[in-house]
Amino acid sequence: MHPPRKGEPVFEEPWQGRAFALAILSSRVASGGVNPDAFRHALERLDRAAYLDDGYFGRWINAATLMLTESAVLAPSAIDARALRAEPRAAVGGGRGRIR
């Protein structure tokens, strides 16, 4: 690893930056402020598939989703409906729709 070079992107892919922003925002909304301990606790409570199968940033999105649904900011049905709508785009974009 090297220190970031001038003009080098912070994240390899744009969706990774969005996942990072979602993690910070979900912590802030669900906990009343940025709370790294609450976010870490959400990560630790993910089921095996949500933790291991979706990769590093997918894990962040899963934890953000958990925090937002547990705090009743989002309904689980709204998450499911959005994921279903995103699936066709995943095939076109070459990635997984639920983490883009």
mmCIF file of C-alpha atoms in Angstrom:
data_model
loop_
_atom_site.group_PDB
_atom_site.id
_atom_site.type_symbol
_atom_site.label_atom_id
_atom_site.label_comp_id
_atom_site.label_asym_id
_atom_site.label_seq_id
_atom_site.Cartn_x
_atom_site.Cartn_y
_atom_site.Cartn_z
ATOM 1 C CA MET A 1 0.000 0.000 0.000
ATOM 2 C CA HIS A 2 1.085 3.520 -0.671
ATOM 3 C CA PRO A 3 -0.292 6.834 0.537
ATOM 4 C CA PRO A 4 -2.996 8.174 -1.782
ATOM 5 C CA ARG A 5 -1.578 10.031 -4.732
ATOM 6 C CA LYS A 6 -2.920 13.392 -5.836
ATOM 7 C CA GLY A 7 -6.091 12.861 -7.846
ATOM 8 C CA GLU A 8 -6.348 9.170 -6.908
ATOM 9 C CA PRO A 9 -9.930 8.156 -6.081
ATOM 10 C CA VAL A 10 -10.638 7.377 -2.455
ATOM 11 C CA PHE A 11 -12.763 4.360 -3.391
ATOM 12 C CA GLU A 12 -12.104 1.868 -6.175
ATOM 13 C CA GLU A 13 -15.727 2.025 -7.404
ATOM 14 C CA PRO A 14 -18.292 4.836 -7.032
ATOM 15 C CA TRP A 15 -20.792 2.536 -5.291
ATOM 16 C CA GLN A 16 -18.240 1.917 -2.526
ATOM 17 C CA GLY A 17 -18.257 5.610 -1.669
ATOM 18 C CA ARG A 18 -22.053 5.531 -1.588
ATOM 19 C CA ALA A 19 -21.937 2.504 0.733
ATOM 20 C CA PHE A 20 -19.594 4.411 3.053
ATOM 21 C CA ALA A 21 -21.915 7.441 3.032
ATOM 22 C CA LEU A 22 -24.932 5.233 3.713
ATOM 23 C CA ALA A 23 -23.170 3.647 6.683
ATOM 24 C CA ILE A 24 -22.350 7.039 8.209
ATOM 25 C CA LEU A 25 -25.819 8.443 7.514
ATOM 26 C CA SER A 26 -27.633 5.381 8.860
ATOM 27 C CA SER A 27 -25.637 5.562 12.074
ATOM 28 C CA ARG A 28 -26.455 9.228 12.411
ATOM 29 C CA VAL A 29 -30.176 8.818 11.710
ATOM 30 C CA ALA A 30 -30.712 5.627 13.726
ATOM 31 C CA SER A 31 -28.586 6.655 16.719
ATOM 32 C CA GLY A 32 -29.086 10.405 16.824
ATOM 33 C CA GLY A 33 -25.476 11.061 15.820
ATOM 34 C CA VAL A 34 -22.536 9.219 14.314
ATOM 35 C CA ASN A 35 -22.071 6.240 16.583
ATOM 36 C CA PRO A 36 -19.294 3.856 15.527
ATOM 37 C CA ASP A 37 -20.067 1.522 18.430
ATOM 38 C CA ALA A 38 -23.703 1.128 17.334
ATOM 39 C CA PHE A 39 -22.575 0.505 13.763
ATOM 40 C CA ARG A 40 -20.008 -2.077 14.859
ATOM 41 C CA HIS A 41 -22.693 -3.746 16.980
ATOM 42 C CA ALA A 42 -24.970 -3.910 13.901
ATOM 43 C CA LEU A 43 -22.129 -5.527 11.937
ATOM 44 C CA GLU A 44 -21.655 -8.100 14.687
ATOM 45 C CA ARG A 45 -25.359 -8.991 14.698
ATOM 46 C CA LEU A 46 -25.621 -9.743 10.971
ATOM 47 C CA ASP A 47 -26.461 -13.297 10.058
ATOM 48 C CA ARG A 48 -23.756 -15.405 8.429
ATOM 49 C CA ALA A 49 -24.853 -14.768 4.834
ATOM 50 C CA ALA A 50 -25.209 -11.011 5.311
ATOM 51 C CA TYR A 51 -21.790 -10.845 6.950
ATOM 52 C CA LEU A 52 -19.697 -13.187 4.814
ATOM 53 C CA ASP A 53 -21.325 -13.458 1.392
ATOM 54 C CA ASP A 54 -21.706 -9.811 0.361
ATOM 55 C CA GLY A 55 -18.123 -8.595 0.731
ATOM 56 C CA TYR A 56 -16.703 -5.719 2.723
ATOM 57 C CA PHE A 57 -18.928 -2.887 1.511
ATOM 58 C CA GLY A 58 -21.951 -5.159 1.165
ATOM 59 C CA ARG A 59 -21.538 -5.891 4.868
ATOM 60 C CA TRP A 60 -21.681 -2.151 5.538
ATOM 61 C CA ILE A 61 -24.909 -1.821 3.564
ATOM 62 C CA ASN A 62 -26.413 -4.787 5.403
ATOM 63 C CA ALA A 63 -25.512 -3.242 8.775
ATOM 64 C CA ALA A 64 -26.928 0.133 7.692
ATOM 65 C CA THR A 65 -30.137 -1.589 6.628
ATOM 66 C CA LEU A 66 -30.322 -3.382 9.978
ATOM 67 C CA MET A 67 -29.880 -0.127 11.898
ATOM 68 C CA LEU A 68 -32.488 1.715 9.847
ATOM 69 C CA THR A 69 -35.092 -1.047 10.100
ATOM 70 C CA GLU A 70 -34.544 -1.642 13.821
ATOM 71 C CA SER A 71 -34.963 2.069 14.524
ATOM 72 C CA ALA A 72 -38.147 2.097 12.374
ATOM 73 C CA VAL A 73 -36.724 4.680 9.979
ATOM 74 C CA LEU A 74 -37.331 2.203 7.151
ATOM 75 C CA ALA A 75 -39.811 -0.644 6.951
ATOM 76 C CA PRO A 76 -38.359 -4.037 5.996
ATOM 77 C CA SER A 77 -40.971 -4.262 3.239
ATOM 78 C CA ALA A 78 -39.626 -1.030 1.715
ATOM 79 C CA ILE A 79 -36.123 -2.523 1.608
ATOM 80 C CA ASP A 80 -37.414 -5.706 -0.023
ATOM 81 C CA ALA A 81 -39.428 -3.775 -2.621
ATOM 82 C CA ARG A 82 -36.428 -1.615 -3.514
ATOM 83 C CA ALA A 83 -34.171 -4.665 -3.847
ATOM 84 C CA LEU A 84 -36.654 -6.310 -6.220
ATOM 85 C CA ARG A 85 -36.784 -3.168 -8.395
ATOM 86 C CA ALA A 86 -32.977 -2.998 -8.473
ATOM 87 C CA GLU A 87 -32.379 -6.573 -9.688
ATOM 88 C CA PRO A 88 -32.886 -5.865 -13.439
ATOM 89 C CA ARG A 89 -30.370 -3.010 -13.262
ATOM 90 C CA ALA A 90 -27.824 -5.348 -11.707
ATOM 91 C CA ALA A 91 -27.794 -7.508 -14.825
ATOM 92 C CA VAL A 92 -27.383 -4.485 -17.091
ATOM 93 C CA GLY A 93 -24.736 -2.802 -14.959
ATOM 94 C CA GLY A 94 -22.746 -5.962 -14.411
ATOM 95 C CA GLY A 95 -22.972 -5.735 -10.640
ATOM 96 C CA ARG A 96 -25.298 -6.586 -7.826
ATOM 97 C CA GLY A 97 -28.258 -4.247 -7.761
ATOM 98 C CA ARG A 98 -28.788 -4.255 -4.038
ATOM 99 C CA ILE A 99 -25.357 -2.791 -3.281
ATOM 100 C CA ARG A 100 -25.043 -0.300 -6.115
#
